[in-house]
PDB file of C-alpha atoms in Angstrom:
ATOM      1  CA  GLN A1481      36.448 -54.544-194.204  1.00  0.00           C
ATOM      2  CA  SER A1482      33.385 -56.746-193.512  1.00  0.00           C
ATOM      3  CA  ALA A1483      32.541 -57.146-189.923  1.00  0.00           C
ATOM      4  CA  LEU A1484      33.567 -60.160-187.768  1.00  0.00           C
ATOM      5  CA  THR A1485      30.696 -62.719-187.390  1.00  0.00           C
ATOM      6  CA  GLN A1486      29.313 -63.194-183.591  1.00  0.00           C
ATOM      7  CA  PRO A1487      26.110 -64.605-182.293  1.00  0.00           C
ATOM      8  CA  ALA A1488      23.479 -61.951-181.659  1.00  0.00           C
ATOM      9  CA  SER A1489      22.995 -63.260-178.267  1.00  0.00           C
ATOM     10  CA  VAL A1490      24.058 -65.984-175.701  1.00  0.00           C
ATOM     11  CA  SER A1491      22.612 -66.552-172.178  1.00  0.00           C
ATOM     12  CA  GLY A1492      23.440 -68.585-169.159  1.00  0.00           C
ATOM     13  CA  SER A1493      22.670 -69.115-165.362  1.00  0.00           C
ATOM     14  CA  PRO A1494      24.948 -67.915-162.625  1.00  0.00           C
ATOM     15  CA  GLY A1495      27.971 -70.154-162.136  1.00  0.00           C
ATOM     16  CA  GLN A1496      27.917 -71.612-165.479  1.00  0.00           C
ATOM     17  CA  SER A1497      30.373 -71.022-168.463  1.00  0.00           C
ATOM     18  CA  ILE A1498      29.433 -69.534-171.881  1.00  0.00           C
ATOM     19  CA  THR A1499      31.501 -69.163-174.889  1.00  0.00           C
ATOM     20  CA  ILE A1500      31.107 -66.450-177.654  1.00  0.00           C
ATOM     21  CA  SER A1501      32.625 -67.077-180.980  1.00  0.00           C
ATOM     22  CA  CYS A1502      34.036 -64.660-183.392  1.00  0.00           C
ATOM     23  CA  ALA A1503      34.340 -65.772-187.041  1.00  0.00           C
ATOM     24  CA  GLY A1504      36.728 -63.894-189.454  1.00  0.00           C
ATOM     25  CA  THR A1505      39.050 -64.884-192.303  1.00  0.00           C
ATOM     26  CA  SER A1506      42.502 -65.459-193.030  1.00  0.00           C
ATOM     27  CA  SER A1507      43.047 -61.753-193.642  1.00  0.00           C
ATOM     28  CA  ASP A1508      42.100 -60.925-190.102  1.00  0.00           C
ATOM     29  CA  VAL A1509      41.355 -63.360-187.277  1.00  0.00           C
ATOM     30  CA  GLY A1510      43.202 -66.307-188.758  1.00  0.00           C
ATOM     31  CA  GLY A1511      46.303 -64.254-190.030  1.00  0.00           C
ATOM     32  CA  TYR A1512      47.286 -62.357-186.871  1.00  0.00           C
ATOM     33  CA  ASN A1513      47.306 -62.870-183.178  1.00  0.00           C
ATOM     34  CA  TYR A1514      45.721 -59.373-182.619  1.00  0.00           C
ATOM     35  CA  VAL A1515      42.317 -60.502-181.543  1.00  0.00           C
ATOM     36  CA  SER A1516      40.550 -58.451-178.670  1.00  0.00           C
ATOM     37  CA  TRP A1517      37.435 -58.717-176.773  1.00  0.00           C
ATOM     38  CA  TYR A1518      35.631 -55.910-175.232  1.00  0.00           C
ATOM     39  CA  GLN A1519      32.757 -55.523-172.620  1.00  0.00           C
ATOM     40  CA  GLN A1520      30.177 -52.824-172.800  1.00  0.00           C
ATOM     41  CA  HIS A1521      27.500 -52.098-170.174  1.00  0.00           C
ATOM     42  CA  PRO A1522      24.600 -49.846-171.279  1.00  0.00           C
ATOM     43  CA  GLY A1523      25.646 -46.168-171.479  1.00  0.00           C
ATOM     44  CA  LYS A1524      29.253 -47.019-170.761  1.00  0.00           C
ATOM     45  CA  ALA A1525      32.456 -47.052-172.920  1.00  0.00           C
ATOM     46  CA  PRO A1526      33.841 -50.348-174.006  1.00  0.00           C
ATOM     47  CA  LYS A1527      36.223 -52.027-171.666  1.00  0.00           C
ATOM     48  CA  LEU A1528      39.276 -54.158-172.878  1.00  0.00           C
ATOM     49  CA  MET A1529      39.005 -57.788-171.399  1.00  0.00           C
ATOM     50  CA  ILE A1530      41.262 -59.835-173.729  1.00  0.00           C
ATOM     51  CA  TYR A1531      44.065 -58.666-175.938  1.00  0.00           C
ATOM     52  CA  GLU A1532      46.232 -60.811-178.478  1.00  0.00           C
ATOM     53  CA  VAL A1533      43.963 -63.572-178.571  1.00  0.00           C
ATOM     54  CA  SER A1534      44.465 -64.848-174.755  1.00  0.00           C
ATOM     55  CA  ASN A1535      46.033 -62.295-172.640  1.00  0.00           C
ATOM     56  CA  ARG A1536      43.985 -60.333-169.684  1.00  0.00           C
ATOM     57  CA  PRO A1537      44.867 -56.725-168.721  1.00  0.00           C
ATOM     58  CA  SER A1538      45.633 -56.094-165.274  1.00  0.00           C
ATOM     59  CA  GLY A1539      42.532 -56.005-163.196  1.00  0.00           C
ATOM     60  CA  VAL A1540      40.371 -58.223-165.351  1.00  0.00           C
ATOM     61  CA  SER A1541      39.021 -61.349-163.696  1.00  0.00           C
ATOM     62  CA  ASN A1542      40.550 -64.608-164.494  1.00  0.00           C
ATOM     63  CA  ARG A1543      36.918 -65.814-165.283  1.00  0.00           C
ATOM     64  CA  PHE A1544      37.536 -64.501-168.694  1.00  0.00           C
ATOM     65  CA  SER A1545      39.710 -66.228-171.088  1.00  0.00           C
ATOM     66  CA  GLY A1546      40.330 -66.263-174.852  1.00  0.00           C
ATOM     67  CA  SER A1547      41.365 -68.578-177.623  1.00  0.00           C
ATOM     68  CA  LYS A1548      41.707 -68.937-181.270  1.00  0.00           C
ATOM     69  CA  SER A1549      41.573 -71.831-183.935  1.00  0.00           C
ATOM     70  CA  GLY A1550      41.928 -71.069-187.507  1.00  0.00           C
ATOM     71  CA  ASN A1551      39.680 -68.154-188.492  1.00  0.00           C
ATOM     72  CA  THR A1552      37.506 -68.333-185.286  1.00  0.00           C
ATOM     73  CA  ALA A1553      38.229 -66.691-182.021  1.00  0.00           C
ATOM     74  CA  SER A1554      36.279 -67.457-178.749  1.00  0.00           C
ATOM     75  CA  LEU A1555      35.673 -65.713-175.507  1.00  0.00           C
ATOM     76  CA  THR A1556      34.960 -67.905-172.488  1.00  0.00           C
ATOM     77  CA  ILE A1557      33.321 -66.608-169.191  1.00  0.00           C
ATOM     78  CA  SER A1558      33.345 -69.108-166.428  1.00  0.00           C
ATOM     79  CA  GLY A1559      31.488 -68.853-163.218  1.00  0.00           C
ATOM     80  CA  LEU A1560      29.066 -66.494-164.729  1.00  0.00           C
ATOM     81  CA  GLN A1561      27.909 -63.541-162.381  1.00  0.00           C
ATOM     82  CA  ALA A1562      25.074 -61.088-162.601  1.00  0.00           C
ATOM     83  CA  GLU A1563      27.526 -58.284-163.409  1.00  0.00           C
ATOM     84  CA  ASP A1564      28.906 -60.131-166.626  1.00  0.00           C
ATOM     85  CA  GLU A1565      25.354 -59.221-168.317  1.00  0.00           C
ATOM     86  CA  ALA A1566      26.697 -56.832-170.947  1.00  0.00           C
ATOM     87  CA  ASP A1567      27.344 -56.576-174.685  1.00  0.00           C
ATOM     88  CA  TYR A1568      30.610 -58.089-176.031  1.00  0.00           C
ATOM     89  CA  TYR A1569      32.643 -57.262-179.002  1.00  0.00           C
ATOM     90  CA  CYS A1570      35.536 -58.936-180.589  1.00  0.00           C
ATOM     91  CA  SER A1571      37.966 -57.027-182.781  1.00  0.00           C
ATOM     92  CA  SER A1572      40.977 -58.104-185.192  1.00  0.00           C
ATOM     93  CA  TYR A1573      43.817 -56.440-186.791  1.00  0.00           C
ATOM     94  CA  THR A1574      43.604 -57.003-190.659  1.00  0.00           C
ATOM     95  CA  SER A1575      45.797 -57.270-193.528  1.00  0.00           C
ATOM     96  CA  SER A1576      44.832 -53.761-194.582  1.00  0.00           C
ATOM     97  CA  SER A1577      46.497 -52.551-191.207  1.00  0.00           C
ATOM     98  CA  THR A1578      43.077 -51.311-190.095  1.00  0.00           C
ATOM     99  CA  VAL A1579      40.896 -52.837-187.129  1.00  0.00           C
ATOM    100  CA  VAL A1580      37.508 -54.545-187.597  1.00  0.00           C
ATOM    101  CA  PHE A1581      35.023 -55.209-184.916  1.00  0.00           C
ATOM    102  CA  GLY A1582      32.304 -57.903-184.767  1.00  0.00           C
ATOM    103  CA  GLY A1583      28.624 -57.154-184.645  1.00  0.00           C
ATOM    104  CA  GLY A1584      28.403 -57.710-180.884  1.00  0.00           C
ATOM    105  CA  THR A1585      26.855 -60.337-178.660  1.00  0.00           C
ATOM    106  CA  LYS A1586      24.315 -59.671-175.990  1.00  0.00           C
ATOM    107  CA  LEU A1587      25.062 -61.763-172.944  1.00  0.00           C
ATOM    108  CA  THR A1588      22.020 -62.433-170.595  1.00  0.00           C
ATOM    109  CA  VAL A1589      22.495 -63.894-167.157  1.00  0.00           C
ATOM    110  CA  LEU A1590      19.363 -65.817-166.340  1.00  0.00           C
TER     111      LEU A1590
ATOM    112  CA  GLU B 174      45.203 -44.386-165.066  1.00  0.00           C
ATOM    113  CA  VAL B 175      44.884 -42.961-168.594  1.00  0.00           C
ATOM    114  CA  GLU B 176      42.368 -40.269-169.166  1.00  0.00           C
ATOM    115  CA  LEU B 177      40.788 -39.382-172.532  1.00  0.00           C
ATOM    116  CA  LEU B 178      38.359 -36.502-172.815  1.00  0.00           C
ATOM    117  CA  GLU B 179      36.462 -36.061-176.239  1.00  0.00           C
ATOM    118  CA  SER B 180      34.836 -32.885-177.233  1.00  0.00           C
ATOM    119  CA  GLY B 181      33.468 -31.151-180.236  1.00  0.00           C
ATOM    120  CA  GLY B 182      30.479 -33.101-181.039  1.00  0.00           C
ATOM    121  CA  GLY B 183      27.013 -31.610-181.969  1.00  0.00           C
ATOM    122  CA  LEU B 184      24.308 -31.413-184.298  1.00  0.00           C
ATOM    123  CA  VAL B 185      25.411 -30.626-187.997  1.00  0.00           C
ATOM    124  CA  GLN B 186      23.541 -30.624-191.209  1.00  0.00           C
ATOM    125  CA  PRO B 187      24.083 -33.217-194.091  1.00  0.00           C
ATOM    126  CA  GLY B 188      27.072 -32.026-196.115  1.00  0.00           C
ATOM    127  CA  GLY B 189      28.470 -30.034-193.272  1.00  0.00           C
ATOM    128  CA  SER B 190      31.770 -30.423-191.089  1.00  0.00           C
ATOM    129  CA  LEU B 191      32.794 -30.905-187.780  1.00  0.00           C
ATOM    130  CA  ARG B 192      36.077 -31.296-185.877  1.00  0.00           C
ATOM    131  CA  LEU B 193      36.446 -33.666-182.838  1.00  0.00           C
ATOM    132  CA  SER B 194      39.194 -33.391-180.288  1.00  0.00           C
ATOM    133  CA  CYS B 195      40.514 -35.895-177.795  1.00  0.00           C
ATOM    134  CA  ALA B 196      42.630 -34.547-174.843  1.00  0.00           C
ATOM    135  CA  ALA B 197      45.040 -37.253-173.374  1.00  0.00           C
ATOM    136  CA  SER B 198      46.703 -37.206-170.211  1.00  0.00           C
ATOM    137  CA  ARG B 199      48.393 -39.681-167.634  1.00  0.00           C
ATOM    138  CA  PHE B 200      50.443 -41.479-170.350  1.00  0.00           C
ATOM    139  CA  SER B 201      53.179 -40.710-172.721  1.00  0.00           C
ATOM    140  CA  PHE B 202      50.942 -39.709-175.535  1.00  0.00           C
ATOM    141  CA  SER B 203      53.447 -39.641-178.449  1.00  0.00           C
ATOM    142  CA  ASN B 204      54.519 -43.366-177.803  1.00  0.00           C
ATOM    143  CA  TYR B 205      51.199 -44.875-178.635  1.00  0.00           C
ATOM    144  CA  GLY B 206      48.913 -45.226-181.754  1.00  0.00           C
ATOM    145  CA  MET B 207      45.488 -43.638-181.338  1.00  0.00           C
ATOM    146  CA  ASN B 208      42.064 -44.674-182.622  1.00  0.00           C
ATOM    147  CA  TRP B 209      38.460 -43.251-183.378  1.00  0.00           C
ATOM    148  CA  VAL B 210      35.700 -45.706-182.978  1.00  0.00           C
ATOM    149  CA  ARG B 211      32.098 -44.889-183.353  1.00  0.00           C
ATOM    150  CA  GLN B 212      28.758 -46.381-182.295  1.00  0.00           C
ATOM    151  CA  ALA B 213      25.627 -45.494-184.126  1.00  0.00           C
ATOM    152  CA  PRO B 214      22.399 -45.410-181.800  1.00  0.00           C
ATOM    153  CA  GLY B 215      21.661 -49.031-180.774  1.00  0.00           C
ATOM    154  CA  LYS B 216      24.323 -50.527-183.212  1.00  0.00           C
ATOM    155  CA  GLY B 217      27.629 -51.971-182.658  1.00  0.00           C
ATOM    156  CA  LEU B 218      31.111 -50.614-182.571  1.00  0.00           C
ATOM    157  CA  GLU B 219      32.825 -49.400-185.887  1.00  0.00           C
ATOM    158  CA  TRP B 220      36.455 -48.574-186.195  1.00  0.00           C
ATOM    159  CA  VAL B 221      36.693 -45.358-188.007  1.00  0.00           C
ATOM    160  CA  SER B 222      40.486 -44.210-188.195  1.00  0.00           C
ATOM    161  CA  GLY B 223      43.891 -44.635-186.413  1.00  0.00           C
ATOM    162  CA  ILE B 224      47.123 -42.925-186.381  1.00  0.00           C
ATOM    163  CA  SER B 225      50.759 -43.918-185.330  1.00  0.00           C
ATOM    164  CA  GLY B 226      52.378 -42.500-182.400  1.00  0.00           C
ATOM    165  CA  GLY B 227      54.520 -40.108-184.461  1.00  0.00           C
ATOM    166  CA  GLY B 228      51.606 -39.301-186.701  1.00  0.00           C
ATOM    167  CA  GLY B 229      53.287 -40.434-189.991  1.00  0.00           C
ATOM    168  CA  SER B 230      50.942 -43.223-190.419  1.00  0.00           C
ATOM    169  CA  THR B 231      47.126 -42.634-190.949  1.00  0.00           C
ATOM    170  CA  LEU B 232      44.506 -45.257-191.487  1.00  0.00           C
ATOM    171  CA  TYR B 233      40.727 -45.079-192.500  1.00  0.00           C
ATOM    172  CA  ALA B 234      37.783 -47.355-192.790  1.00  0.00           C
ATOM    173  CA  ASP B 235      36.380 -47.463-196.428  1.00  0.00           C
ATOM    174  CA  SER B 236      33.151 -45.884-195.113  1.00  0.00           C
ATOM    175  CA  VAL B 237      34.931 -42.506-194.192  1.00  0.00           C
ATOM    176  CA  LYS B 238      38.069 -42.474-196.516  1.00  0.00           C
ATOM    177  CA  GLY B 239      38.338 -39.101-198.449  1.00  0.00           C
ATOM    178  CA  ARG B 240      36.064 -37.466-196.084  1.00  0.00           C
ATOM    179  CA  PHE B 241      37.535 -37.682-192.683  1.00  0.00           C
ATOM    180  CA  THR B 242      40.973 -36.719-191.514  1.00  0.00           C
ATOM    181  CA  ILE B 243      42.695 -37.906-188.383  1.00  0.00           C
ATOM    182  CA  SER B 244      45.674 -35.992-187.067  1.00  0.00           C
ATOM    183  CA  ARG B 245      47.529 -35.536-183.581  1.00  0.00           C
ATOM    184  CA  ASP B 246      49.514 -32.702-182.014  1.00  0.00           C
ATOM    185  CA  ASN B 247      52.049 -34.432-179.541  1.00  0.00           C
ATOM    186  CA  SER B 248      52.965 -31.152-178.039  1.00  0.00           C
ATOM    187  CA  LYS B 249      49.290 -30.765-176.833  1.00  0.00           C
ATOM    188  CA  ASN B 250      48.720 -34.386-176.122  1.00  0.00           C
ATOM    189  CA  THR B 251      45.669 -34.093-178.423  1.00  0.00           C
ATOM    190  CA  LEU B 252      44.141 -36.114-181.036  1.00  0.00           C
ATOM    191  CA  TYR B 253      41.764 -34.769-183.749  1.00  0.00           C
ATOM    192  CA  LEU B 254      39.309 -35.908-186.209  1.00  0.00           C
ATOM    193  CA  GLN B 255      38.158 -33.640-189.020  1.00  0.00           C
ATOM    194  CA  MET B 256      34.809 -34.783-190.538  1.00  0.00           C
ATOM    195  CA  ASN B 257      33.822 -33.373-193.912  1.00  0.00           C
ATOM    196  CA  SER B 258      30.868 -33.964-196.099  1.00  0.00           C
ATOM    197  CA  LEU B 259      28.985 -35.458-193.231  1.00  0.00           C
ATOM    198  CA  LYS B 260      26.170 -37.880-193.937  1.00  0.00           C
ATOM    199  CA  VAL B 261      23.096 -38.999-191.934  1.00  0.00           C
ATOM    200  CA  GLU B 262      24.801 -42.319-191.351  1.00  0.00           C
ATOM    201  CA  ASP B 263      27.461 -40.769-189.728  1.00  0.00           C
ATOM    202  CA  THR B 264      25.355 -40.059-186.774  1.00  0.00           C
ATOM    203  CA  ALA B 265      26.983 -41.912-183.714  1.00  0.00           C
ATOM    204  CA  ILE B 266      28.738 -41.633-180.331  1.00  0.00           C
ATOM    205  CA  TYR B 267      32.561 -41.015-181.373  1.00  0.00           C
ATOM    206  CA  TYR B 268      35.064 -42.627-178.972  1.00  0.00           C
ATOM    207  CA  CYS B 269      38.808 -41.728-178.760  1.00  0.00           C
ATOM    208  CA  ALA B 270      40.888 -44.871-177.797  1.00  0.00           C
ATOM    209  CA  LYS B 271      44.525 -45.398-177.036  1.00  0.00           C
ATOM    210  CA  ASP B 272      46.212 -48.195-178.649  1.00  0.00           C
ATOM    211  CA  ARG B 273      48.694 -50.634-177.194  1.00  0.00           C
ATOM    212  CA  ARG B 274      51.045 -50.246-180.082  1.00  0.00           C
ATOM    213  CA  LYS B 275      53.221 -47.364-181.224  1.00  0.00           C
ATOM    214  CA  THR B 276      54.063 -47.618-184.903  1.00  0.00           C
ATOM    215  CA  THR B 277      50.439 -48.767-186.066  1.00  0.00           C
ATOM    216  CA  VAL B 278      47.136 -49.660-184.452  1.00  0.00           C
ATOM    217  CA  SER B 279      45.708 -52.982-183.676  1.00  0.00           C
ATOM    218  CA  THR B 280      44.397 -53.003-180.126  1.00  0.00           C
ATOM    219  CA  PRO B 281      42.357 -50.134-178.776  1.00  0.00           C
ATOM    220  CA  ASP B 282      42.803 -50.629-174.965  1.00  0.00           C
ATOM    221  CA  TYR B 283      41.773 -47.238-172.915  1.00  0.00           C
ATOM    222  CA  TRP B 284      38.567 -45.580-174.253  1.00  0.00           C
ATOM    223  CA  GLY B 285      37.047 -42.150-173.464  1.00  0.00           C
ATOM    224  CA  GLN B 286      33.519 -41.609-172.655  1.00  0.00           C
ATOM    225  CA  GLY B 287      32.639 -40.554-176.309  1.00  0.00           C
ATOM    226  CA  THR B 288      30.960 -37.447-177.994  1.00  0.00           C
ATOM    227  CA  LEU B 289      27.806 -37.441-179.867  1.00  0.00           C
ATOM    228  CA  VAL B 290      27.809 -36.410-183.387  1.00  0.00           C
ATOM    229  CA  THR B 291      24.229 -36.064-184.848  1.00  0.00           C
ATOM    230  CA  VAL B 292      23.734 -35.437-188.585  1.00  0.00           C
ATOM    231  CA  SER B 293      20.436 -34.087-189.478  1.00  0.00           C
ATOM    232  CA  SER B 294      18.550 -31.563-191.282  1.00  0.00           C
TER     233      SER B 294
END
């Protein structure tokens, strides 16, 4: 149950696009389409932004999109806004029927 | 909108026990799997445990297996986490999270505000 691998930090200017990667193995990310992405602002609970690789829950901006290639999933945020500054976590279902999270990525909007 | 309210956190000595509760409302509780996810101070999210909608299937992270027990009472719309043999490294905010699936867990979607567990002498 090793954590998925995410970059510690990414940054971008308002209006730009950024992508956060989430690397796993064939026993988690690569083996199932149950990859999710969460946004967490300081002192707040996580919020689901993407589920099942590329689906957005109702109410989530279409500036957020997800994809997967092999054992690596990605979250792309387009038209970056100040309120997007937060920590982002990926997660995946695993072959052990458990859930594993990534280490988290701090997004800074310059 | 789904509501999840955790309780039962607090300060406990190493080796001690604590039981967390999560009161759920505004959704059909028995139709969804449920999760416990924790976050140590300044650290990332760690999935702890999950349970199917009917309660017949329980799952644990290796870090808590044999020490923690997840359960649910569908008649009371309440999720529990019994934590025994607590260690300093169990110190964290514990979140209750509803899952999108019924027969297992894979995608926590709605989260409570969390309850803080501090293990210290």
